[in-house]
CSV table of C-alpha atoms and ligand atoms in Angstrom, one decimal:
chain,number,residue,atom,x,y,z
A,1,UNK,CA,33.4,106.8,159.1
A,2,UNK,CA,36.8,105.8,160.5
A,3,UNK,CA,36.3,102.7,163.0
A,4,UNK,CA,36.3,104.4,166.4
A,5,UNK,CA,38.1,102.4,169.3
A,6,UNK,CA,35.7,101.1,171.9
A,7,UNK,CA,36.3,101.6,175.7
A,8,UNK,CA,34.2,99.5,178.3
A,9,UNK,CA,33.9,101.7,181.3
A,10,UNK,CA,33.3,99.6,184.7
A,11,UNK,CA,32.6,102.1,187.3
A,12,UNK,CA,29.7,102.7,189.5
A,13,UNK,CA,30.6,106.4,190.8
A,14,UNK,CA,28.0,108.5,188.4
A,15,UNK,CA,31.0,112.0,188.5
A,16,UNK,CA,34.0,109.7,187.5
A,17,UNK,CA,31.7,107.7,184.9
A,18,UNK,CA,30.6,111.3,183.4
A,19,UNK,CA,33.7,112.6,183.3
A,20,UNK,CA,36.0,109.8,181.9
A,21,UNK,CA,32.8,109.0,179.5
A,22,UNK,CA,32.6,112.9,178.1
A,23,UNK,CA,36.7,112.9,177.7
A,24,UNK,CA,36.8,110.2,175.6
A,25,UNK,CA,34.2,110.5,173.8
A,26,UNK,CA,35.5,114.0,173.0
A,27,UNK,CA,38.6,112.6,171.8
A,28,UNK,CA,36.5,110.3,169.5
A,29,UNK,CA,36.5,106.9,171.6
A,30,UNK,CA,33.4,104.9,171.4
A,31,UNK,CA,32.7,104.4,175.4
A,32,UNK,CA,30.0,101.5,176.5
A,33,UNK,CA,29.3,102.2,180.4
A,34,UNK,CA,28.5,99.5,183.3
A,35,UNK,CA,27.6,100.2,186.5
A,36,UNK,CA,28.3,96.8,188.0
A,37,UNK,CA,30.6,93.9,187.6
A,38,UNK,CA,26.8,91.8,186.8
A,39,UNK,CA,26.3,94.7,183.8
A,40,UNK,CA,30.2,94.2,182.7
A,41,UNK,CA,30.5,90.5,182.4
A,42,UNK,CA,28.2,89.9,179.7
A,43,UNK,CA,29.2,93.2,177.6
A,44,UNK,CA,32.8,92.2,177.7
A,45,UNK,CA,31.5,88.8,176.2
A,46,UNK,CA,29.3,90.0,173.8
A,47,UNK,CA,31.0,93.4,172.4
A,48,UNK,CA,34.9,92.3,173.0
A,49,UNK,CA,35.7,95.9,173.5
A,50,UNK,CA,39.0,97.4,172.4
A,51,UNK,CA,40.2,98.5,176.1
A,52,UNK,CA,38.3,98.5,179.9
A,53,UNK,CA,39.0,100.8,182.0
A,54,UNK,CA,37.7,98.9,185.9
A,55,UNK,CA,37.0,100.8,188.9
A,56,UNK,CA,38.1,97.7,191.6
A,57,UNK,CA,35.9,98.4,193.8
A,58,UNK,CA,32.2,98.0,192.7
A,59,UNK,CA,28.9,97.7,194.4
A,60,UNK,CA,28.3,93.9,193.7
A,61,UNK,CA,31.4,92.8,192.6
A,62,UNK,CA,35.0,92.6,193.4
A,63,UNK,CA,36.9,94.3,190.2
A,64,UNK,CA,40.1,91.8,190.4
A,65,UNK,CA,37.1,89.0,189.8
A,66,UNK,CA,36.4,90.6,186.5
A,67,UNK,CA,40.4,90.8,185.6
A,68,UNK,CA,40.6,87.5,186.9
A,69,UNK,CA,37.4,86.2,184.6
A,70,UNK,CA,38.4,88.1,181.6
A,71,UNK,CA,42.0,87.0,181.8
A,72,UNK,CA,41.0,83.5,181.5
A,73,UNK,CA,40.1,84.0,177.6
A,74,UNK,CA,40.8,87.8,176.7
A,75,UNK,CA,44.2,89.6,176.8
A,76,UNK,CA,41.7,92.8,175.9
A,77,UNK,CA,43.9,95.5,177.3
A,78,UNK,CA,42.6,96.4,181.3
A,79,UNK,CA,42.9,99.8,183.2
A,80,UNK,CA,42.2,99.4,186.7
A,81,UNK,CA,40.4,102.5,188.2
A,82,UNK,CA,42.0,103.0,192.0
A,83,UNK,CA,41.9,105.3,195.1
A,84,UNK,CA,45.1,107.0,195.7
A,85,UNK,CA,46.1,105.0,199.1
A,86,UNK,CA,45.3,101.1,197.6
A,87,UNK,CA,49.0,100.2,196.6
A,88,UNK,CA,48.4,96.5,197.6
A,89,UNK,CA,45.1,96.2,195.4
A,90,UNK,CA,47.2,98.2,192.1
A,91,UNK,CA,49.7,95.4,192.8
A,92,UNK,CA,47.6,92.6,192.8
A,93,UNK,CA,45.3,93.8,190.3
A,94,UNK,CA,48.9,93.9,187.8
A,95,UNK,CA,49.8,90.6,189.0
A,96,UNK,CA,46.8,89.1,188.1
A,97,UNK,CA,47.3,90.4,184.4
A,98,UNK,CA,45.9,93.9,184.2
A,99,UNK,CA,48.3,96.4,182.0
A,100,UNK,CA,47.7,99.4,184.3
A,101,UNK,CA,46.1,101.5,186.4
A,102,UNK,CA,44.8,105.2,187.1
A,103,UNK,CA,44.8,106.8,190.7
A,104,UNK,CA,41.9,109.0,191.4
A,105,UNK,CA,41.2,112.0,191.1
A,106,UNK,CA,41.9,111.0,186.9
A,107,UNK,CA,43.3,113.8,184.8
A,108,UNK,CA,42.3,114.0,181.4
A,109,UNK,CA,46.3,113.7,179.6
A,110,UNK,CA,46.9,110.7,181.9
A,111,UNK,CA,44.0,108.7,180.8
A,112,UNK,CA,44.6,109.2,177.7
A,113,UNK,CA,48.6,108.7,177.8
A,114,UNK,CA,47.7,105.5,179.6
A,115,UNK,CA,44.9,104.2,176.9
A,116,UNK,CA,47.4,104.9,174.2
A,117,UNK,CA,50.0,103.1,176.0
A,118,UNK,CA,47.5,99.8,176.5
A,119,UNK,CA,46.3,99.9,173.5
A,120,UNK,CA,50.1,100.2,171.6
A,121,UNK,CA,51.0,97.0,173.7
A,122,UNK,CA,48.6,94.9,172.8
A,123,UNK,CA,48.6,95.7,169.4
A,124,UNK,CA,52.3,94.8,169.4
A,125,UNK,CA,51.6,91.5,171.2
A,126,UNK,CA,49.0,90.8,168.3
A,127,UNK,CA,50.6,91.8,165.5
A,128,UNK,CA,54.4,90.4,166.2
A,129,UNK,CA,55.6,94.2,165.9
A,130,UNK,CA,59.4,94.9,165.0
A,131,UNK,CA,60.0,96.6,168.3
A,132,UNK,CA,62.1,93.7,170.6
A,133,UNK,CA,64.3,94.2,167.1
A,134,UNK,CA,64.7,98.0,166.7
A,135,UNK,CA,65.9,99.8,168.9
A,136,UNK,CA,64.5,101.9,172.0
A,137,UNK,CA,64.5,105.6,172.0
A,138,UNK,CA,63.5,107.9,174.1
A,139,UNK,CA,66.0,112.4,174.4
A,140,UNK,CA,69.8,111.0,174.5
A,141,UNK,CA,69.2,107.2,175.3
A,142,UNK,CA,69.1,104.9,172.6
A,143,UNK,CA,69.0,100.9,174.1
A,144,UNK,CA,70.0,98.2,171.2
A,145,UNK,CA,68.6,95.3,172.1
A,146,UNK,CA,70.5,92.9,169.6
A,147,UNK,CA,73.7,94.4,170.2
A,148,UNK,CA,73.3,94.5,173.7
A,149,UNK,CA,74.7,98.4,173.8
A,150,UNK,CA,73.1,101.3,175.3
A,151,UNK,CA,74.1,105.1,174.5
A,152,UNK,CA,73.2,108.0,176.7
A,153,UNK,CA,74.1,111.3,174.4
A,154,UNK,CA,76.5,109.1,172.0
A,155,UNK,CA,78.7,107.9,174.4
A,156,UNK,CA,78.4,104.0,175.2
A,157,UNK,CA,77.2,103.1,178.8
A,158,UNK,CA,78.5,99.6,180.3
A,159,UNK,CA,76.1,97.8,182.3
A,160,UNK,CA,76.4,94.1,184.2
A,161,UNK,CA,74.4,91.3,182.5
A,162,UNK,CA,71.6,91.7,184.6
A,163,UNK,CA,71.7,95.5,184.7
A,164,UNK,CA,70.8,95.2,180.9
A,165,UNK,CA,68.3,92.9,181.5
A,166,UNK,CA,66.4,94.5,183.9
A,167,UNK,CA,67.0,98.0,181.7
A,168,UNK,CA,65.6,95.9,178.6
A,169,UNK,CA,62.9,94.3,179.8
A,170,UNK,CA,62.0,97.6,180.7
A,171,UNK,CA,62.7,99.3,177.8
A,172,UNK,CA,60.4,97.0,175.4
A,173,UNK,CA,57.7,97.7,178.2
A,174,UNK,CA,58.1,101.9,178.1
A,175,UNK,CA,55.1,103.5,179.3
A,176,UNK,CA,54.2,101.3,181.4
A,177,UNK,CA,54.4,100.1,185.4
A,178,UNK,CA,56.1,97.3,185.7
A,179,UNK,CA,55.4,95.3,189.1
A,180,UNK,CA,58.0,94.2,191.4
A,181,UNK,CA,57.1,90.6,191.5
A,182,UNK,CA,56.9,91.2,187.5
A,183,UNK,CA,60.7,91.9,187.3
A,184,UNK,CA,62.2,89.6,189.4
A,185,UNK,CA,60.3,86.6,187.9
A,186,UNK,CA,61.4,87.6,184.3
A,187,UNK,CA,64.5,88.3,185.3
A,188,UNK,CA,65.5,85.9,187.7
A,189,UNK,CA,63.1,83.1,187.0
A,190,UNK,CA,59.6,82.2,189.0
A,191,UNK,CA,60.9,80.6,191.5
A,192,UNK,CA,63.4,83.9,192.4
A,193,UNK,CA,62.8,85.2,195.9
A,194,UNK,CA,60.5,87.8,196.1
A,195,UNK,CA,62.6,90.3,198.0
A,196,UNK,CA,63.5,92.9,196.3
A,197,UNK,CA,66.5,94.0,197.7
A,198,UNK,CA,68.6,92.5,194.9
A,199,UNK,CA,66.4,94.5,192.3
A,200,UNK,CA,66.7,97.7,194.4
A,201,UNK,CA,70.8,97.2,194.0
A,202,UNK,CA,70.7,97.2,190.5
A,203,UNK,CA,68.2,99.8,190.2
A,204,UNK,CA,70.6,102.2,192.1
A,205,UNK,CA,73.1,101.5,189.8
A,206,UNK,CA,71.5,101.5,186.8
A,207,UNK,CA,70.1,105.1,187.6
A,208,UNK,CA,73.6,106.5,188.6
A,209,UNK,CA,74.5,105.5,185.0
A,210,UNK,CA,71.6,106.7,183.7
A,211,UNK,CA,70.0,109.8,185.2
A,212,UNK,CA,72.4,113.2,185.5
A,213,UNK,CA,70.1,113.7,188.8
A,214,UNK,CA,68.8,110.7,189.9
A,215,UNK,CA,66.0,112.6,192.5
A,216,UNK,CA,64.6,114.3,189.5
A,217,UNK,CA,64.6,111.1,186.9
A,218,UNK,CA,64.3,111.5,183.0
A,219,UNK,CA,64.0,107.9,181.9
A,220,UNK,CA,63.4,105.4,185.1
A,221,UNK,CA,60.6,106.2,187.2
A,222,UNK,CA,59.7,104.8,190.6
A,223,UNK,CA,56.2,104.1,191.4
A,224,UNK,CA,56.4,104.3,195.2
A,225,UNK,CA,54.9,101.0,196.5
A,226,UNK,CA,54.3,99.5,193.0
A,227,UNK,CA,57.4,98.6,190.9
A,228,UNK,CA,59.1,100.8,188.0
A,229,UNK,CA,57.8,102.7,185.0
A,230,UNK,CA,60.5,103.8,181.7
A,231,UNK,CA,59.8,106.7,180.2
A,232,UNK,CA,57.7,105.9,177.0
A,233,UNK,CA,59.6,105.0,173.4
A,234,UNK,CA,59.9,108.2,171.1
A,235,UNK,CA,59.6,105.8,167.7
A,236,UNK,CA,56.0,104.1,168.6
B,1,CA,CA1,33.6,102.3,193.1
C-alpha cells in the first residue's frame, strides 16, 4: 500500500472534526484526531505527523502555545483552524511560524488546496528543490528569478529593485499568505518599521503593472487584514 500522508487534527468542535476528518480521509490522508492541546502535545512527539491542522482556540489550551511548542523543534507544516472575525490571532499565529490558516465555515477544495500547498513547501525546504532557480509560472506571467526579468503575455515588465523583490519573495512563496510583518522584514531587514505604508506603495504599483483590472486580481491577492497571497505556481 502507497504510504498515506498523516494529518494531526487539533480541534475540539465534534461537526468541524467530523467533517475535515471524513474529507480527508476520503481523499486518502491518514487523519489522527485530538480533542485538546493536553491530547496533541504528546501525539505530535510521538507520531511526527506529516501536517496539523490547529483549531486556536481549544478547551484547555491556547492553540499559538502548541505552534509556539512545536516550533521550537519541528518545522512540521501547521494549519491554523480560525473564526472568520480573528484577523489579529491569523496574524500572530503566522508570525509565530505557522504556514497558514483556514477560516471557518472550511470548504472541502480549500482544505485541500491549502494542505497541498503546506505540504509542497516544506518538502521544498527539505529537499533543497530547484524552484528559487527555475522560474515561476503561473497564465501569462512568467517571473525569472536569476535574470531578474518578469514577462506578462511575452512582453517584458520593468519593475524598481524592491518592486522585484517584494514580487519574488512572493513568487517562491505562491499559494501562500504571506504576513505583513513577514514582507517588510525580508525585504527591508528586521529592524524595518513596521508600517506598512511603504509596502502598500509598491503593492499599488506592482499591481498596476501586473493586473489588467486590479479590483478583480489574477496573480496578487489581498488578504484583507492579513498580508498578501500570489496565485499558486503552474510548474509544482
Ligand atoms: Ca475550538
Amino acid at each position: 500500500m502507497a504510504h498515506k500522508i498523516s494529518v494531526l487534527l487539533v480541534e475540539d468542535e465534534k461537526n468541524i472534526c467530523d467533517f475535515i476528518s471524513t474529507s480527508l480521509v476520503s481523499h486518502n490522508y491518514r487523519v489522527t484526531e485530538a480533542h485538546s492541546g493536553q491530547e496533541a502535545l504528546p501525539l505530535i512527539t510521538s507520531q511526527c505527523p506529516d501536517l496539523i491542522l490547529l483549531d486556536l482556540g481549544l478547551p484547555d489550551m491556547d492553540g499559538m502555545d502548541i505552534i509556539r511548542q512545536v516550533r521550537t523543534w519541528a518545522s512540521i507544516p501547521i494549519i491554523v483552524i480560525s473564526a472568520r472575525t480573528q484577523e489579529q490571532e491569523k496574524v500572530a499565529a503566522l508570525d509565530m511560524g505557522a504556514d497558514d490558516y483556514l477560516t471557518k465555515p472550511i470548504g472541502t477544495s480549500e482544505l485541500l488546496a491549502r494542505i497541498r500547498t503546506a505540504l509542497r513547501h516544506s518538502n521544498r525546504l527539505n529537499t533543497g528543490s530547484l524552484l528559487y532557480k527555475r522560474p515561476f509560472c503561473s497564465r501569462d506571467l512568467i517571473i525569472d528569478f536569476e535574470k531578474h526579468k518578469v514577462t506578462l503575455a511575452g512582453k517584458e515588465i520593468h519593475f524598481t529593485q524592491i518592486e522585484f523583490k517584494i514580487i519574488a519573495l512572493l513568487a517562491q512563496n505562491s499559494g501562500r499568505v504571506m504576513t505583513y510583518d513577514t514582507i517588510i522584514s525580508n525585504i527591508w531587514g528586521p529592524y524595518a518599521d513596521d508600517d506598512n505604508s511603504i509596502l502598500r506603495v509598491n503593492m499599488a504599483h506592482i499591481r498596476r503593472k501586473l493586473e489588467q483590472n486590479p479590483a478583480e486580481p489574477k496573480y496578487v491577492f489581498t488578504e484583507i487584514g492579513i498580508g498578501y497571497r500570489m496565485v499558486e505556481d503552474e510548474m509544482h
